[in-house]
PDB file of C-alpha atoms in Angstrom:
ATOM      1  CA  MET A   1      93.592  52.826 181.257  1.00  0.00           C
ATOM      2  CA  SER A   2      90.920  55.386 180.443  1.00  0.00           C
ATOM      3  CA  LEU A   3      92.062  57.950 177.894  1.00  0.00           C
ATOM      4  CA  ALA A   4      89.012  60.201 178.329  1.00  0.00           C
ATOM      5  CA  ARG A   5      90.018  63.814 178.970  1.00  0.00           C
ATOM      6  CA  SER A   6      88.115  67.088 179.097  1.00  0.00           C
ATOM      7  CA  ILE A   7      89.302  70.422 177.707  1.00  0.00           C
ATOM      8  CA  ASN A   8      86.866  73.332 177.927  1.00  0.00           C
ATOM      9  CA  GLY A   9      84.055  70.866 178.495  1.00  0.00           C
ATOM     10  CA  LYS A  10      84.894  68.841 175.402  1.00  0.00           C
ATOM     11  CA  ARG A  11      85.474  65.126 175.970  1.00  0.00           C
ATOM     12  CA  LEU A  12      88.623  64.021 174.118  1.00  0.00           C
ATOM     13  CA  ASN A  13      90.993  61.147 173.625  1.00  0.00           C
ATOM     14  CA  GLY A  14      94.050  61.851 175.796  1.00  0.00           C
ATOM     15  CA  LEU A  15      96.354  60.840 172.915  1.00  0.00           C
ATOM     16  CA  GLY A  16      96.444  63.725 170.450  1.00  0.00           C
ATOM     17  CA  LEU A  17      98.815  64.579 167.640  1.00  0.00           C
ATOM     18  CA  GLY A  18     101.422  67.331 167.694  1.00  0.00           C
ATOM     19  CA  CYS A  19     101.771  68.405 164.091  1.00  0.00           C
ATOM     20  CA  MET A  20     104.951  70.529 164.235  1.00  0.00           C
ATOM     21  CA  ASN A  21     107.229  67.693 163.069  1.00  0.00           C
ATOM     22  CA  LEU A  22     105.534  67.634 159.669  1.00  0.00           C
ATOM     23  CA  SER A  23     106.652  71.169 158.789  1.00  0.00           C
ATOM     24  CA  HIS A  24     109.106  72.571 161.292  1.00  0.00           C
ATOM     25  CA  GLY A  25     111.968  72.040 163.670  1.00  0.00           C
ATOM     26  CA  TYR A  26     113.308  68.611 162.761  1.00  0.00           C
ATOM     27  CA  GLY A  27     114.758  69.100 159.311  1.00  0.00           C
ATOM     28  CA  PRO A  28     113.025  69.330 155.920  1.00  0.00           C
ATOM     29  CA  ALA A  29     109.242  69.351 155.809  1.00  0.00           C
ATOM     30  CA  THR A  30     107.520  66.005 155.198  1.00  0.00           C
ATOM     31  CA  ALA A  31     106.445  65.434 151.601  1.00  0.00           C
ATOM     32  CA  PRO A  32     102.842  66.659 151.184  1.00  0.00           C
ATOM     33  CA  GLU A  33     101.422  63.274 150.220  1.00  0.00           C
ATOM     34  CA  GLU A  34     103.084  61.582 153.207  1.00  0.00           C
ATOM     35  CA  ALA A  35     101.926  64.287 155.602  1.00  0.00           C
ATOM     36  CA  SER A  36      98.368  64.024 154.278  1.00  0.00           C
ATOM     37  CA  ALA A  37      98.356  60.259 154.697  1.00  0.00           C
ATOM     38  CA  LEU A  38      99.586  60.531 158.269  1.00  0.00           C
ATOM     39  CA  LEU A  39      96.927  63.091 159.272  1.00  0.00           C
ATOM     40  CA  LEU A  40      94.138  61.028 157.744  1.00  0.00           C
ATOM     41  CA  ARG A  41      95.427  57.827 159.382  1.00  0.00           C
ATOM     42  CA  ALA A  42      95.423  59.656 162.718  1.00  0.00           C
ATOM     43  CA  LEU A  43      91.739  60.453 162.242  1.00  0.00           C
ATOM     44  CA  ASP A  44      91.041  56.804 161.385  1.00  0.00           C
ATOM     45  CA  LEU A  45      92.833  55.698 164.584  1.00  0.00           C
ATOM     46  CA  GLY A  46      90.602  57.909 166.722  1.00  0.00           C
ATOM     47  CA  VAL A  47      92.815  60.941 167.187  1.00  0.00           C
ATOM     48  CA  ASP A  48      90.454  63.816 167.881  1.00  0.00           C
ATOM     49  CA  PHE A  49      92.939  66.490 169.084  1.00  0.00           C
ATOM     50  CA  PHE A  50      95.328  68.096 166.602  1.00  0.00           C
ATOM     51  CA  ASP A  51      97.856  70.718 167.683  1.00  0.00           C
ATOM     52  CA  THR A  52      99.516  73.266 165.394  1.00  0.00           C
ATOM     53  CA  ALA A  53     100.783  76.875 165.581  1.00  0.00           C
ATOM     54  CA  ALA A  54     101.305  79.921 163.415  1.00  0.00           C
ATOM     55  CA  LEU A  55     105.050  79.471 163.977  1.00  0.00           C
ATOM     56  CA  TYR A  56     105.331  75.969 162.531  1.00  0.00           C
ATOM     57  CA  GLY A  57     106.747  76.268 159.049  1.00  0.00           C
ATOM     58  CA  PHE A  58     105.863  79.974 159.326  1.00  0.00           C
ATOM     59  CA  GLY A  59     102.256  79.162 158.453  1.00  0.00           C
ATOM     60  CA  ALA A  60     102.872  76.055 156.347  1.00  0.00           C
ATOM     61  CA  ASN A  61     101.727  73.655 159.058  1.00  0.00           C
ATOM     62  CA  GLU A  62      98.393  75.417 159.487  1.00  0.00           C
ATOM     63  CA  GLU A  63      97.979  75.411 155.704  1.00  0.00           C
ATOM     64  CA  LEU A  64      98.639  71.648 155.654  1.00  0.00           C
ATOM     65  CA  LEU A  65      95.991  70.996 158.289  1.00  0.00           C
ATOM     66  CA  GLY A  66      93.544  73.259 156.515  1.00  0.00           C
ATOM     67  CA  ARG A  67      94.089  71.516 153.180  1.00  0.00           C
ATOM     68  CA  VAL A  68      93.836  67.974 154.560  1.00  0.00           C
ATOM     69  CA  LEU A  69      91.543  68.189 157.561  1.00  0.00           C
ATOM     70  CA  ALA A  70      89.074  70.980 156.768  1.00  0.00           C
ATOM     71  CA  PRO A  71      86.636  68.505 155.142  1.00  0.00           C
ATOM     72  CA  HIS A  72      86.608  66.577 158.453  1.00  0.00           C
ATOM     73  CA  ARG A  73      86.445  69.603 160.759  1.00  0.00           C
ATOM     74  CA  ARG A  74      83.556  68.312 162.896  1.00  0.00           C
ATOM     75  CA  ARG A  75      85.531  65.194 163.822  1.00  0.00           C
ATOM     76  CA  PHE A  76      88.291  66.812 165.858  1.00  0.00           C
ATOM     77  CA  PHE A  77      89.318  69.446 168.391  1.00  0.00           C
ATOM     78  CA  LEU A  78      91.691  71.986 166.860  1.00  0.00           C
ATOM     79  CA  ALA A  79      94.394  73.827 168.767  1.00  0.00           C
ATOM     80  CA  SER A  80      96.714  76.480 167.419  1.00  0.00           C
ATOM     81  CA  LYS A  81      98.921  79.184 168.891  1.00  0.00           C
ATOM     82  CA  CYS A  82      99.779  82.874 168.558  1.00  0.00           C
ATOM     83  CA  GLY A  83     102.346  85.195 170.103  1.00  0.00           C
ATOM     84  CA  MET A  84     105.335  83.618 168.328  1.00  0.00           C
ATOM     85  CA  THR A  85     105.500  83.731 164.559  1.00  0.00           C
ATOM     86  CA  GLY A  86     107.968  83.832 161.681  1.00  0.00           C
ATOM     87  CA  ILE A  87     108.790  87.225 160.178  1.00  0.00           C
ATOM     88  CA  ASP A  88     111.308  87.552 157.358  1.00  0.00           C
ATOM     89  CA  GLY A  89     112.674  84.105 158.194  1.00  0.00           C
ATOM     90  CA  ARG A  90     113.105  84.841 161.889  1.00  0.00           C
ATOM     91  CA  ARG A  91     111.194  83.651 164.961  1.00  0.00           C
ATOM     92  CA  VAL A  92     109.593  86.640 166.684  1.00  0.00           C
ATOM     93  CA  ILE A  93     107.760  86.743 170.054  1.00  0.00           C
ATOM     94  CA  ASP A  94     105.050  89.407 170.035  1.00  0.00           C
ATOM     95  CA  GLY A  95     102.186  89.377 172.525  1.00  0.00           C
ATOM     96  CA  ARG A  96     100.597  92.728 171.703  1.00  0.00           C
ATOM     97  CA  ALA A  97      96.827  92.692 171.308  1.00  0.00           C
ATOM     98  CA  ALA A  98      96.871  93.887 167.690  1.00  0.00           C
ATOM     99  CA  THR A  99      99.361  91.176 166.721  1.00  0.00           C
ATOM    100  CA  ILE A 100      97.301  88.464 168.436  1.00  0.00           C
ATOM    101  CA  ARG A 101      94.153  89.532 166.603  1.00  0.00           C
ATOM    102  CA  ALA A 102      95.939  89.649 163.225  1.00  0.00           C
ATOM    103  CA  THR A 103      97.615  86.265 163.788  1.00  0.00           C
ATOM    104  CA  CYS A 104      94.288  84.686 164.668  1.00  0.00           C
ATOM    105  CA  ASP A 105      92.670  85.941 161.448  1.00  0.00           C
ATOM    106  CA  GLU A 106      95.603  84.609 159.421  1.00  0.00           C
ATOM    107  CA  SER A 107      95.400  81.243 161.189  1.00  0.00           C
ATOM    108  CA  LEU A 108      91.651  80.937 160.535  1.00  0.00           C
ATOM    109  CA  ARG A 109      92.266  81.576 156.849  1.00  0.00           C
ATOM    110  CA  ARG A 110      95.088  79.029 156.620  1.00  0.00           C
ATOM    111  CA  LEU A 111      93.159  76.402 158.607  1.00  0.00           C
ATOM    112  CA  LYS A 112      90.062  76.927 156.432  1.00  0.00           C
ATOM    113  CA  THR A 113      87.788  77.263 159.444  1.00  0.00           C
ATOM    114  CA  ASP A 114      85.869  79.980 161.256  1.00  0.00           C
ATOM    115  CA  HIS A 115      86.629  78.646 164.734  1.00  0.00           C
ATOM    116  CA  ILE A 116      89.713  77.370 166.602  1.00  0.00           C
ATOM    117  CA  ASP A 117      88.708  75.302 169.618  1.00  0.00           C
ATOM    118  CA  LEU A 118      91.775  76.110 171.754  1.00  0.00           C
ATOM    119  CA  TYR A 119      94.101  79.035 171.059  1.00  0.00           C
ATOM    120  CA  TYR A 120      97.334  79.263 173.037  1.00  0.00           C
ATOM    121  CA  LEU A 121      99.638  82.126 173.728  1.00  0.00           C
ATOM    122  CA  HIS A 122     102.711  80.292 172.419  1.00  0.00           C
ATOM    123  CA  ARG A 123     105.157  82.284 174.524  1.00  0.00           C
ATOM    124  CA  TRP A 124     104.584  85.078 176.974  1.00  0.00           C
ATOM    125  CA  ASP A 125     106.080  88.261 175.555  1.00  0.00           C
ATOM    126  CA  LYS A 126     107.639  89.617 178.744  1.00  0.00           C
ATOM    127  CA  SER A 127     107.518  93.161 177.370  1.00  0.00           C
ATOM    128  CA  VAL A 128     103.710  92.972 177.426  1.00  0.00           C
ATOM    129  CA  PRO A 129     101.722  92.344 180.633  1.00  0.00           C
ATOM    130  CA  ILE A 130     100.173  88.885 180.532  1.00  0.00           C
ATOM    131  CA  GLU A 131      96.858  90.529 181.390  1.00  0.00           C
ATOM    132  CA  GLU A 132      96.977  92.476 178.105  1.00  0.00           C
ATOM    133  CA  SER A 133      97.691  89.407 175.973  1.00  0.00           C
ATOM    134  CA  VAL A 134      95.023  87.349 177.698  1.00  0.00           C
ATOM    135  CA  GLY A 135      92.576  90.212 177.359  1.00  0.00           C
ATOM    136  CA  ALA A 136      93.071  90.117 173.596  1.00  0.00           C
ATOM    137  CA  LEU A 137      92.451  86.372 173.630  1.00  0.00           C
ATOM    138  CA  ALA A 138      89.307  86.914 175.700  1.00  0.00           C
ATOM    139  CA  ASP A 139      88.084  89.293 172.989  1.00  0.00           C
ATOM    140  CA  LEU A 140      88.571  86.512 170.439  1.00  0.00           C
ATOM    141  CA  VAL A 141      86.482  84.182 172.610  1.00  0.00           C
ATOM    142  CA  GLN A 142      83.772  86.830 172.775  1.00  0.00           C
ATOM    143  CA  ALA A 143      83.886  87.236 168.990  1.00  0.00           C
ATOM    144  CA  GLY A 144      83.455  83.487 168.546  1.00  0.00           C
ATOM    145  CA  LYS A 145      86.756  83.041 166.684  1.00  0.00           C
ATOM    146  CA  ILE A 146      88.204  80.805 169.376  1.00  0.00           C
ATOM    147  CA  GLY A 147      86.551  78.550 171.931  1.00  0.00           C
ATOM    148  CA  ALA A 148      89.044  78.641 174.774  1.00  0.00           C
ATOM    149  CA  ILE A 149      92.323  80.186 175.882  1.00  0.00           C
ATOM    150  CA  GLY A 150      95.541  78.259 176.472  1.00  0.00           C
ATOM    151  CA  LEU A 151      99.009  79.205 177.671  1.00  0.00           C
ATOM    152  CA  SER A 152     102.351  77.602 176.868  1.00  0.00           C
ATOM    153  CA  GLU A 153     105.523  77.397 178.971  1.00  0.00           C
ATOM    154  CA  VAL A 154     104.559  79.807 181.766  1.00  0.00           C
ATOM    155  CA  SER A 155     105.035  79.654 185.514  1.00  0.00           C
ATOM    156  CA  SER A 156     102.423  79.068 188.193  1.00  0.00           C
ATOM    157  CA  ALA A 157     102.369  82.769 189.075  1.00  0.00           C
ATOM    158  CA  THR A 158     101.794  83.821 185.452  1.00  0.00           C
ATOM    159  CA  LEU A 159      99.084  81.174 185.019  1.00  0.00           C
ATOM    160  CA  ARG A 160      97.275  82.562 188.073  1.00  0.00           C
ATOM    161  CA  ARG A 161      97.499  86.154 186.764  1.00  0.00           C
ATOM    162  CA  ALA A 162      96.153  85.062 183.392  1.00  0.00           C
ATOM    163  CA  HIS A 163      93.370  82.960 184.902  1.00  0.00           C
ATOM    164  CA  ALA A 164      92.188  85.978 186.910  1.00  0.00           C
ATOM    165  CA  VAL A 165      91.554  87.848 183.636  1.00  0.00           C
ATOM    166  CA  HIS A 166      89.762  85.006 181.855  1.00  0.00           C
ATOM    167  CA  PRO A 167      89.538  81.283 182.590  1.00  0.00           C
ATOM    168  CA  VAL A 168      92.468  79.376 181.066  1.00  0.00           C
ATOM    169  CA  ALA A 169      91.332  76.042 179.667  1.00  0.00           C
ATOM    170  CA  ALA A 170      94.703  74.400 179.054  1.00  0.00           C
ATOM    171  CA  MET A 171      98.350  74.760 179.895  1.00  0.00           C
ATOM    172  CA  GLN A 172     100.931  73.308 177.516  1.00  0.00           C
ATOM    173  CA  SER A 173     104.531  72.636 178.445  1.00  0.00           C
ATOM    174  CA  GLU A 174     107.285  70.190 177.670  1.00  0.00           C
ATOM    175  CA  TYR A 175     106.815  67.213 179.976  1.00  0.00           C
ATOM    176  CA  SER A 176     108.322  63.760 179.813  1.00  0.00           C
ATOM    177  CA  LEU A 177     110.349  61.405 181.924  1.00  0.00           C
ATOM    178  CA  TRP A 178     113.457  63.502 181.225  1.00  0.00           C
ATOM    179  CA  SER A 179     111.791  66.954 181.325  1.00  0.00           C
ATOM    180  CA  ARG A 180     110.111  67.311 184.697  1.00  0.00           C
ATOM    181  CA  ASP A 181     109.879  71.108 185.048  1.00  0.00           C
ATOM    182  CA  PRO A 182     106.045  71.114 185.382  1.00  0.00           C
ATOM    183  CA  GLU A 183     106.427  69.202 188.643  1.00  0.00           C
ATOM    184  CA  ARG A 184     107.995  72.326 190.205  1.00  0.00           C
ATOM    185  CA  GLY A 185     104.561  73.852 190.651  1.00  0.00           C
ATOM    186  CA  VAL A 186     102.552  74.474 187.506  1.00  0.00           C
ATOM    187  CA  LEU A 187     101.088  70.958 187.320  1.00  0.00           C
ATOM    188  CA  GLU A 188      99.590  71.319 190.791  1.00  0.00           C
ATOM    189  CA  THR A 189      98.369  74.825 189.946  1.00  0.00           C
ATOM    190  CA  CYS A 190      96.577  73.389 186.950  1.00  0.00           C
ATOM    191  CA  ARG A 191      94.973  70.789 189.190  1.00  0.00           C
ATOM    192  CA  GLU A 192      93.880  73.479 191.681  1.00  0.00           C
ATOM    193  CA  LEU A 193      92.432  75.804 189.013  1.00  0.00           C
ATOM    194  CA  GLY A 194      90.805  73.092 186.876  1.00  0.00           C
ATOM    195  CA  VAL A 195      93.116  73.716 183.945  1.00  0.00           C
ATOM    196  CA  ALA A 196      93.908  70.797 181.599  1.00  0.00           C
ATOM    197  CA  PHE A 197      97.588  70.039 181.097  1.00  0.00           C
ATOM    198  CA  VAL A 198      98.924  69.207 177.639  1.00  0.00           C
ATOM    199  CA  ALA A 199     102.382  67.603 177.455  1.00  0.00           C
ATOM    200  CA  PHE A 200     104.393  68.351 174.336  1.00  0.00           C
ATOM    201  CA  SER A 201     107.518  66.409 173.437  1.00  0.00           C
ATOM    202  CA  PRO A 202     106.337  63.506 175.633  1.00  0.00           C
ATOM    203  CA  LEU A 203     108.931  61.262 173.955  1.00  0.00           C
ATOM    204  CA  ALA A 204     111.778  63.600 174.893  1.00  0.00           C
ATOM    205  CA  ARG A 205     112.251  64.804 171.324  1.00  0.00           C
ATOM    206  CA  GLY A 206     113.019  61.271 170.186  1.00  0.00           C
ATOM    207  CA  PHE A 207     115.300  60.288 173.036  1.00  0.00           C
ATOM    208  CA  LEU A 208     112.549  58.007 174.376  1.00  0.00           C
ATOM    209  CA  GLY A 209     111.711  56.912 170.852  1.00  0.00           C
ATOM    210  CA  GLY A 210     115.049  55.263 170.235  1.00  0.00           C
ATOM    211  CA  LEU A 211     117.310  58.167 169.192  1.00  0.00           C
ATOM    212  CA  SER A 212     120.791  57.301 170.452  1.00  0.00           C
ATOM    213  CA  ASP A 213     123.019  59.691 168.491  1.00  0.00           C
ATOM    214  CA  THR A 214     122.731  62.802 166.331  1.00  0.00           C
ATOM    215  CA  ALA A 215     124.420  61.420 163.221  1.00  0.00           C
ATOM    216  CA  SER A 216     121.066  61.061 161.446  1.00  0.00           C
ATOM    217  CA  LEU A 217     119.916  64.620 162.204  1.00  0.00           C
ATOM    218  CA  THR A 218     119.899  67.037 159.292  1.00  0.00           C
ATOM    219  CA  PRO A 219     121.123  70.660 159.303  1.00  0.00           C
ATOM    220  CA  GLY A 220     118.525  72.902 160.825  1.00  0.00           C
ATOM    221  CA  ASP A 221     117.243  70.302 163.264  1.00  0.00           C
ATOM    222  CA  LEU A 222     116.605  72.227 166.464  1.00  0.00           C
ATOM    223  CA  ARG A 223     117.977  69.384 168.582  1.00  0.00           C
ATOM    224  CA  LEU A 224     121.466  70.222 167.330  1.00  0.00           C
ATOM    225  CA  SER A 225     121.289  73.420 169.412  1.00  0.00           C
ATOM    226  CA  MET A 226     119.949  71.742 172.539  1.00  0.00           C
ATOM    227  CA  PRO A 227     122.491  70.959 175.288  1.00  0.00           C
ATOM    228  CA  ARG A 228     120.918  67.553 176.026  1.00  0.00           C
ATOM    229  CA  PHE A 229     121.761  66.446 172.512  1.00  0.00           C
ATOM    230  CA  ASP A 230     125.353  67.511 172.780  1.00  0.00           C
ATOM    231  CA  ALA A 231     127.395  64.365 172.151  1.00  0.00           C
ATOM    232  CA  ALA A 232     128.779  64.108 175.670  1.00  0.00           C
ATOM    233  CA  ASN A 233     125.429  64.769 177.378  1.00  0.00           C
ATOM    234  CA  LEU A 234     123.541  62.425 175.103  1.00  0.00           C
ATOM    235  CA  GLU A 235     125.999  59.630 175.765  1.00  0.00           C
ATOM    236  CA  ALA A 236     125.705  60.252 179.527  1.00  0.00           C
ATOM    237  CA  ASN A 237     121.894  60.090 179.285  1.00  0.00           C
ATOM    238  CA  LEU A 238     121.712  56.904 177.243  1.00  0.00           C
ATOM    239  CA  PRO A 239     121.877  54.513 180.252  1.00  0.00           C
ATOM    240  CA  LEU A 240     118.540  56.005 181.373  1.00  0.00           C
ATOM    241  CA  ALA A 241     116.890  55.051 178.107  1.00  0.00           C
ATOM    242  CA  GLN A 242     118.423  51.580 178.306  1.00  0.00           C
ATOM    243  CA  ALA A 243     117.069  51.099 181.832  1.00  0.00           C
ATOM    244  CA  ALA A 244     113.623  52.330 180.770  1.00  0.00           C
ATOM    245  CA  ARG A 245     113.674  49.912 177.831  1.00  0.00           C
ATOM    246  CA  ARG A 246     114.137  47.047 180.291  1.00  0.00           C
ATOM    247  CA  ILE A 247     111.080  48.220 182.235  1.00  0.00           C
ATOM    248  CA  ALA A 248     109.164  48.417 178.968  1.00  0.00           C
ATOM    249  CA  GLN A 249     110.035  44.817 178.258  1.00  0.00           C
ATOM    250  CA  GLU A 250     108.646  43.840 181.668  1.00  0.00           C
ATOM    251  CA  ALA A 251     105.453  45.754 180.852  1.00  0.00           C
ATOM    252  CA  ALA A 252     105.205  44.103 177.419  1.00  0.00           C
ATOM    253  CA  CYS A 253     105.308  47.416 175.564  1.00  0.00           C
ATOM    254  CA  SER A 254     107.723  49.519 173.576  1.00  0.00           C
ATOM    255  CA  LEU A 255     109.834  52.327 175.015  1.00  0.00           C
ATOM    256  CA  PRO A 256     107.653  55.065 173.454  1.00  0.00           C
ATOM    257  CA  GLN A 257     104.512  53.397 174.783  1.00  0.00           C
ATOM    258  CA  LEU A 258     106.067  53.245 178.253  1.00  0.00           C
ATOM    259  CA  ALA A 259     106.893  56.964 178.151  1.00  0.00           C
ATOM    260  CA  LEU A 260     103.385  57.898 177.057  1.00  0.00           C
ATOM    261  CA  ALA A 261     101.695  55.590 179.583  1.00  0.00           C
ATOM    262  CA  TRP A 262     103.782  57.163 182.378  1.00  0.00           C
ATOM    263  CA  LEU A 263     102.177  60.525 181.544  1.00  0.00           C
ATOM    264  CA  LEU A 264      98.687  59.270 180.782  1.00  0.00           C
ATOM    265  CA  ARG A 265      98.260  57.746 184.223  1.00  0.00           C
ATOM    266  CA  ASP A 266      97.369  61.297 185.356  1.00  0.00           C
ATOM    267  CA  PRO A 267      93.783  62.086 184.277  1.00  0.00           C
ATOM    268  CA  ILE A 268      94.407  65.814 183.753  1.00  0.00           C
ATOM    269  CA  ILE A 269      97.234  65.199 181.253  1.00  0.00           C
ATOM    270  CA  SER A 270      96.803  64.907 177.484  1.00  0.00           C
ATOM    271  CA  VAL A 271      99.828  64.078 175.353  1.00  0.00           C
ATOM    272  CA  ILE A 272     100.561  65.261 171.828  1.00  0.00           C
ATOM    273  CA  PRO A 273     103.455  63.194 170.464  1.00  0.00           C
ATOM    274  CA  GLY A 274     104.539  64.207 166.990  1.00  0.00           C
ATOM    275  CA  THR A 275     105.816  61.958 164.242  1.00  0.00           C
ATOM    276  CA  THR A 276     106.286  61.843 160.497  1.00  0.00           C
ATOM    277  CA  ARG A 277     105.808  58.053 160.208  1.00  0.00           C
ATOM    278  CA  ILE A 278     102.506  56.189 160.242  1.00  0.00           C
ATOM    279  CA  SER A 279     104.183  53.199 161.877  1.00  0.00           C
ATOM    280  CA  HIS A 280     105.278  55.408 164.813  1.00  0.00           C
ATOM    281  CA  LEU A 281     101.788  56.927 165.008  1.00  0.00           C
ATOM    282  CA  GLU A 282     100.246  53.471 165.266  1.00  0.00           C
ATOM    283  CA  GLU A 283     102.813  52.429 167.878  1.00  0.00           C
ATOM    284  CA  ASN A 284     102.122  55.541 169.963  1.00  0.00           C
ATOM    285  CA  MET A 285      98.367  54.861 169.932  1.00  0.00           C
ATOM    286  CA  GLY A 286      99.121  51.478 171.493  1.00  0.00           C
ATOM    287  CA  ALA A 287     100.053  53.262 174.727  1.00  0.00           C
ATOM    288  CA  ALA A 288      96.318  53.316 175.511  1.00  0.00           C
ATOM    289  CA  SER A 289      96.464  49.657 176.525  1.00  0.00           C
ATOM    290  CA  VAL A 290      99.616  49.863 178.687  1.00  0.00           C
ATOM    291  CA  VAL A 291      99.207  49.613 182.460  1.00  0.00           C
ATOM    292  CA  LEU A 292     102.292  50.190 184.596  1.00  0.00           C
ATOM    293  CA  SER A 293     102.605  48.713 188.065  1.00  0.00           C
ATOM    294  CA  GLU A 294     103.304  50.843 191.098  1.00  0.00           C
ATOM    295  CA  ALA A 295     106.765  49.305 191.313  1.00  0.00           C
ATOM    296  CA  GLN A 296     107.509  50.188 187.704  1.00  0.00           C
ATOM    297  CA  LEU A 297     106.312  53.768 188.232  1.00  0.00           C
ATOM    298  CA  ARG A 298     108.508  54.123 191.315  1.00  0.00           C
ATOM    299  CA  GLU A 299     111.532  52.773 189.440  1.00  0.00           C
ATOM    300  CA  LEU A 300     110.971  55.204 186.530  1.00  0.00           C
ATOM    301  CA  ASP A 301     110.690  58.119 188.931  1.00  0.00           C
ATOM    302  CA  ARG A 302     113.878  57.019 190.673  1.00  0.00           C
ATOM    303  CA  LEU A 303     115.801  56.674 187.414  1.00  0.00           C
ATOM    304  CA  PHE A 304     114.664  59.928 185.864  1.00  0.00           C
ATOM    305  CA  GLN A 305     115.134  62.294 188.772  1.00  0.00           C
ATOM    306  CA  PRO A 306     116.055  65.731 187.322  1.00  0.00           C
ATOM    307  CA  ALA A 307     119.473  65.552 188.998  1.00  0.00           C
ATOM    308  CA  HIS A 308     120.244  62.482 186.828  1.00  0.00           C
ATOM    309  CA  ILE A 309     119.630  64.296 183.526  1.00  0.00           C
ATOM    310  CA  HIS A 310     122.672  65.734 181.769  1.00  0.00           C
ATOM    311  CA  GLY A 311     122.248  69.057 179.973  1.00  0.00           C
ATOM    312  CA  GLU A 312     119.559  71.746 179.863  1.00  0.00           C
ATOM    313  CA  ARG A 313     116.573  71.248 177.563  1.00  0.00           C
ATOM    314  CA  TYR A 314     117.204  74.578 175.786  1.00  0.00           C
ATOM    315  CA  ASN A 315     120.256  76.701 175.209  1.00  0.00           C
ATOM    316  CA  ALA A 316     120.826  79.761 177.397  1.00  0.00           C
ATOM    317  CA  ALA A 317     119.257  82.253 174.996  1.00  0.00           C
ATOM    318  CA  THR A 318     116.060  80.259 174.606  1.00  0.00           C
ATOM    319  CA  LEU A 319     115.765  79.668 178.345  1.00  0.00           C
ATOM    320  CA  THR A 320     115.569  83.433 178.913  1.00  0.00           C
ATOM    321  CA  GLU A 321     112.394  83.463 176.769  1.00  0.00           C
ATOM    322  CA  ILE A 322     110.615  80.917 178.973  1.00  0.00           C
ATOM    323  CA  ASP A 323     108.763  81.782 182.159  1.00  0.00           C
ATOM    324  CA  GLN A 324     109.493  78.945 184.576  1.00  0.00           C
ATOM    325  CA  ASP A 325     108.840  78.080 188.165  1.00  0.00           C
ATOM    326  CA  PRO A 326     112.057  78.316 190.198  1.00  0.00           C
ATOM    327  CA  HIS A 327     114.186  75.238 190.873  1.00  0.00           C
TER     328      HIS A 327
END
C-alpha cells in the first residue's frame, strides 16, 4: 500500500503522529524524557507529519515539540491549531481575528519556528462568521507565518463557505471504524474540492487499540465523560472489537494496524494516531504493510455500521460545539 499523500503540495507519509496524548486529555502528561524519546523515534521511523495545537496542555505540547523537534525542523511538516485555547484553566473557543493572530504568534514562539506548515481552525466559533476567521488565517498565509489553512470538525456547508474565501488545504475530523461521521458528506466534499482529509483518533481513542474497560483510566481522562466509554455502552461495543480482531488475525496484523489500514486505503486520507509508548508507535507504523482484501473490507463495513455503535462520541454539551453534517 502506498502511503504517499499530498497536503498543500507537500508530499508526505500518510502515517503521521498526533501529539496531544503526550500533554493533554488522557491523564497526566508524559514524563519529558519519555516524550522526547518518542518524538525522536518517530522521526527515525520516517514520520514527517506532526500535529499539535495551542489547546494541548494549554501550550505545553507546542513547547515540547519546540524543545525537541526544532533542531530537526526541515525534516517534517508541522501542523498546529488555533481558535480553541486554555484560559485560566478553562477551554475557550474564540474565532475572532485578533485572537487568531495572537494565538499564532504565541504558537510560533513555543514551537521555536517562524513558520507553521498547516494551521487549523480547531473549532468554528459559531458566534463569528467562518468567513471572518478564515480571512484572518488568510492574512497569516500572506504574512508567511503559516503555509496553509486547515479546518477541524466542520460540516460540508461550512467547508464550502471557508474554501470560497481562501483555499482550504486540509480538513481534520475524528474518523475511525466506530466514528463514521465524515461519511455523511464532508469526505466527499473534500474529494470534490481537492482538500486533504486528516483522521484524528483513528484507533477510536484506544478502543481499537485494545482498551476493554475504563478501570485503568486516571481522573481527568476525557474518555470518562464520553458516552461511548460509559460502562454499559463500552461493554455493548466490545463484540465489535472482538470481531475485528479475528479479521486482523486473518490479515496477519494487529487490531490497531487493521484499523489504520482500513483508513489508509483511501489516498486522500492521512492518519495521526497518538501514543505515549514507543512500542505502540512502532506497531502503528507497521500498518503501512497491511493489505486488506475486498471481503475483509466489506465485513468491517458491515460490522461497524453507525447503527451498531452504542453511545455518542461526545457528551451533549460538546456536541453543540461541533458543526456536523446532518444524519
